[in-house]
mmCIF file of C-alpha atoms in Angstrom:
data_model
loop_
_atom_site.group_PDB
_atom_site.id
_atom_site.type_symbol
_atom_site.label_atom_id
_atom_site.label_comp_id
_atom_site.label_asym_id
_atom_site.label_seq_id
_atom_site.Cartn_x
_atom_site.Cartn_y
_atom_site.Cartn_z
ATOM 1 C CA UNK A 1 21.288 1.398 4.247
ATOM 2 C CA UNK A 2 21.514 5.519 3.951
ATOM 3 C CA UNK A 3 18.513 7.696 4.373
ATOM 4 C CA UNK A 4 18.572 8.361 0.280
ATOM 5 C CA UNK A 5 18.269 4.553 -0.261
ATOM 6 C CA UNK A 6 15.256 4.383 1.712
ATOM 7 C CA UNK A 7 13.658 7.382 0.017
ATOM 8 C CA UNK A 8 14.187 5.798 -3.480
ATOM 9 C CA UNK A 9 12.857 2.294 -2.683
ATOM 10 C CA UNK A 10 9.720 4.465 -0.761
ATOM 11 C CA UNK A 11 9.264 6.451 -3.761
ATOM 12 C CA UNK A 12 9.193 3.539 -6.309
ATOM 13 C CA UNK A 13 7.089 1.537 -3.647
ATOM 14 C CA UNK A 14 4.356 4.169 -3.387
ATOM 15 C CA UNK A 15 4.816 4.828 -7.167
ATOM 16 C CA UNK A 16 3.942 1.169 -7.985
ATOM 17 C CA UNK A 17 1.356 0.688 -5.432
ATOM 18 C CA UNK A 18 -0.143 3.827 -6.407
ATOM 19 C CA UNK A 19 -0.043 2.782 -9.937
ATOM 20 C CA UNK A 20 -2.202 -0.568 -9.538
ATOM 21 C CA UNK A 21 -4.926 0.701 -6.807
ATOM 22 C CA UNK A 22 -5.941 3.567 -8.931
ATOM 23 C CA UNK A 23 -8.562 2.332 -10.830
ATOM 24 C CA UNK A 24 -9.397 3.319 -14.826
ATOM 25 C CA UNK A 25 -10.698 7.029 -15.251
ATOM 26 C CA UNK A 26 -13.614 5.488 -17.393
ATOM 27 C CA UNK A 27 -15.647 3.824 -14.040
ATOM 28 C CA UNK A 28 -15.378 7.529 -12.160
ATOM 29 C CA UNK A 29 -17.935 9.306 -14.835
ATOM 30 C CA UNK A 30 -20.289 6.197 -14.977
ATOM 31 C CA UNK A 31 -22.172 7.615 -12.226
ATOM 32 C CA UNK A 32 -26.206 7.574 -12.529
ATOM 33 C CA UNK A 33 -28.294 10.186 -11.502
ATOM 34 C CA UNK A 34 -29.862 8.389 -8.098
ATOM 35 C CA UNK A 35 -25.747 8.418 -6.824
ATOM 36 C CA UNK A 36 -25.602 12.257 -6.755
ATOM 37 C CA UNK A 37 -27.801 12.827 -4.260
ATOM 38 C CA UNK A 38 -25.261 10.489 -1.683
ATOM 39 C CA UNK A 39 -23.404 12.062 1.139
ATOM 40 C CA UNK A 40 -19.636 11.823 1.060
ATOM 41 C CA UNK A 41 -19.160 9.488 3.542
ATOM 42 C CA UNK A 42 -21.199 6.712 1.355
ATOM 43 C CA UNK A 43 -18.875 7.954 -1.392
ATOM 44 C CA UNK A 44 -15.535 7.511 0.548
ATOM 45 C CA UNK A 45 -17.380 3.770 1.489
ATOM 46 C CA UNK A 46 -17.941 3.085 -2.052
ATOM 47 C CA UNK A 47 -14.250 4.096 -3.198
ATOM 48 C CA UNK A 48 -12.573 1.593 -0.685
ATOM 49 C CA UNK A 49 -14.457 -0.804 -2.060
ATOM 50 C CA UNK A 50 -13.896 -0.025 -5.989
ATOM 51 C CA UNK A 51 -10.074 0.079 -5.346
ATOM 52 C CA UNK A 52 -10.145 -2.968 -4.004
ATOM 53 C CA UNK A 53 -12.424 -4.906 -6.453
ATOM 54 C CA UNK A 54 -10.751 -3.868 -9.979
ATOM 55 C CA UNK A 55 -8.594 -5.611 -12.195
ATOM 56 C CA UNK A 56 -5.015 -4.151 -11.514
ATOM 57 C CA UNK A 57 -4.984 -4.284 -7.855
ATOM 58 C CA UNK A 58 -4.303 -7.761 -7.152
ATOM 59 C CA UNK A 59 -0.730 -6.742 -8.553
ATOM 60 C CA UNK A 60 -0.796 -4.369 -5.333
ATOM 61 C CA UNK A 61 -1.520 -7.300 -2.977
ATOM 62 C CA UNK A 62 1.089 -9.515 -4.718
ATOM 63 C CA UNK A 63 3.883 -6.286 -4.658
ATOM 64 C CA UNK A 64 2.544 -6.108 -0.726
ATOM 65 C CA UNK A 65 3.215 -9.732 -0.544
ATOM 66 C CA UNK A 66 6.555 -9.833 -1.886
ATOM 67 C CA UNK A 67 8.033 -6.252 0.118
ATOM 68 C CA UNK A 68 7.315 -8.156 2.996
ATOM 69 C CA UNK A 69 8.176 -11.383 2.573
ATOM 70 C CA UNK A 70 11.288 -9.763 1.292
ATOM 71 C CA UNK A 71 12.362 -7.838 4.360
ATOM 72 C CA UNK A 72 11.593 -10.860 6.319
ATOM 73 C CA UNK A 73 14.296 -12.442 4.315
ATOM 74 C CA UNK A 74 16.551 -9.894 4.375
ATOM 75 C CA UNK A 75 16.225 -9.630 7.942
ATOM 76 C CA UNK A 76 16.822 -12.993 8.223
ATOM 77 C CA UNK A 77 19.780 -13.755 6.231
ATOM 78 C CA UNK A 78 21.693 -11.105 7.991
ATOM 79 C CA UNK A 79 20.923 -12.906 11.198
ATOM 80 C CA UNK A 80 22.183 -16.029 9.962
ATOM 81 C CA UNK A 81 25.352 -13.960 8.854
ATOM 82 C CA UNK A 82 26.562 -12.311 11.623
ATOM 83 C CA UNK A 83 25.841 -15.685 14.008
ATOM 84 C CA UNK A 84 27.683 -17.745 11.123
ATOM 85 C CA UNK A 85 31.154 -15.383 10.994
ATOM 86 C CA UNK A 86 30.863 -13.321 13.874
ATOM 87 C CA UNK A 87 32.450 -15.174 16.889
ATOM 88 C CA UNK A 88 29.967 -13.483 19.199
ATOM 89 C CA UNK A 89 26.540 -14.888 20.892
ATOM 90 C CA UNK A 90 23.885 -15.560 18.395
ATOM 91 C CA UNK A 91 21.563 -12.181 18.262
ATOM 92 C CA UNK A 92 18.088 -12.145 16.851
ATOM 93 C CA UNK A 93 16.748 -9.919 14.394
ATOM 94 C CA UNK A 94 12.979 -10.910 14.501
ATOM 95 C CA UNK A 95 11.951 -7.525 16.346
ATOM 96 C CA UNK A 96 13.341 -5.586 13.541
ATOM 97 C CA UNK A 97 11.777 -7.531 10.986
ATOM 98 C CA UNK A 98 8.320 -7.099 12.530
ATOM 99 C CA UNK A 99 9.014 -3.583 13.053
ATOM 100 C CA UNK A 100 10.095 -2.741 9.519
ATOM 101 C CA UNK A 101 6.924 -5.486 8.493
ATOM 102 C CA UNK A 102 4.659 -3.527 10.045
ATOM 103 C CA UNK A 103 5.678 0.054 9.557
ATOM 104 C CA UNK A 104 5.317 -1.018 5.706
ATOM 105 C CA UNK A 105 1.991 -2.477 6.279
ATOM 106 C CA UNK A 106 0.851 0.720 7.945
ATOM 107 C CA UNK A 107 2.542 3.162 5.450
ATOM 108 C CA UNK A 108 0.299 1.042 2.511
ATOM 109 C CA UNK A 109 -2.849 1.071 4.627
ATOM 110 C CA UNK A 110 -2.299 5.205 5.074
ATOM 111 C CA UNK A 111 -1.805 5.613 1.110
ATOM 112 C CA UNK A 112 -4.292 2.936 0.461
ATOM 113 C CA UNK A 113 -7.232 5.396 2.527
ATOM 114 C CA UNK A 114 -5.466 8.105 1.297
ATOM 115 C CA UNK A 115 -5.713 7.069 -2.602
ATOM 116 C CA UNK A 116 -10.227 6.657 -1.540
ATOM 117 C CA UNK A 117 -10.339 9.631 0.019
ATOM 118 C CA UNK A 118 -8.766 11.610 -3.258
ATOM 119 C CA UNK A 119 -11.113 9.442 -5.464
ATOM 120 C CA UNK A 120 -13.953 10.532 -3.072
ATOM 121 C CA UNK A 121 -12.923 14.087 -3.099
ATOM 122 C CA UNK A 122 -13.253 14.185 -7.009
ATOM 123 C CA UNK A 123 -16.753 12.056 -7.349
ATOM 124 C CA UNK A 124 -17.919 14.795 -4.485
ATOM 125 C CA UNK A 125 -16.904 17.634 -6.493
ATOM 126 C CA UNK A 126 -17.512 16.437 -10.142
ATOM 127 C CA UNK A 127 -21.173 15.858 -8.637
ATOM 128 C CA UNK A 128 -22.115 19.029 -6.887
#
């Protein structure tokens, strides 16, 4: 797979995931007067926890879900492939798969804390 192929599935990946953790505009004005006077770090606290606990994001956990189990599969099929046709010893693909598992697992944590601290930003700066 080429470097551009990557990009594309990365873009439509973040796209997506950044699509169902962002939660509706209307619960970032509903703040009440006793909330303004909080420091940014409760804000950033509070965030996490609103992206998490909204209605669209359990279609993030379920597109999480499926990249993964997909690459596993992917991973894993080729495997079976090459030790099917090839004529050579059997080789194993498992490192790969964790490595690519886990570098996607990491890349959605980063834009998961990255997706708060934006939302954070915006309650900090709407409230001052």
């Amino acid at each position: 797979m080429g470097y551009s192929e990557i990009l594309v599935m990365l873009l439509v990946y973040s796209g997506l995931i950044v699509f169902f953790l962002v939660p509706f505009q209307s619960g970032l004005n509903l703040m009440n007067q006793e909330q303004r006077q909080i420091n940014f770090i409760t804000v950033f606290k509070d965030s996490l926890i609103k992206i998490v606990f909204h209605k669209k994001s359990i279609f993030a956990l379920i597109l999480l879900i499926f990249t993964l189990f997909t690459i596993y599969l992917g991973y894993e099929g080729a495997e079976d492939h090459f030790n099917a046709h090839s004529g050579y010893p059997p080789i194993s693909t498992d490192l790969k798969a964790i490595y690519s598992m886990s570098g996607v697992l990491v890349y959605t944590v980063v834009l998961y804390l990255l997706i708060a601290f934006v939302r954070a930003l915006k309650i900090a700066k709407n409230t001052s």
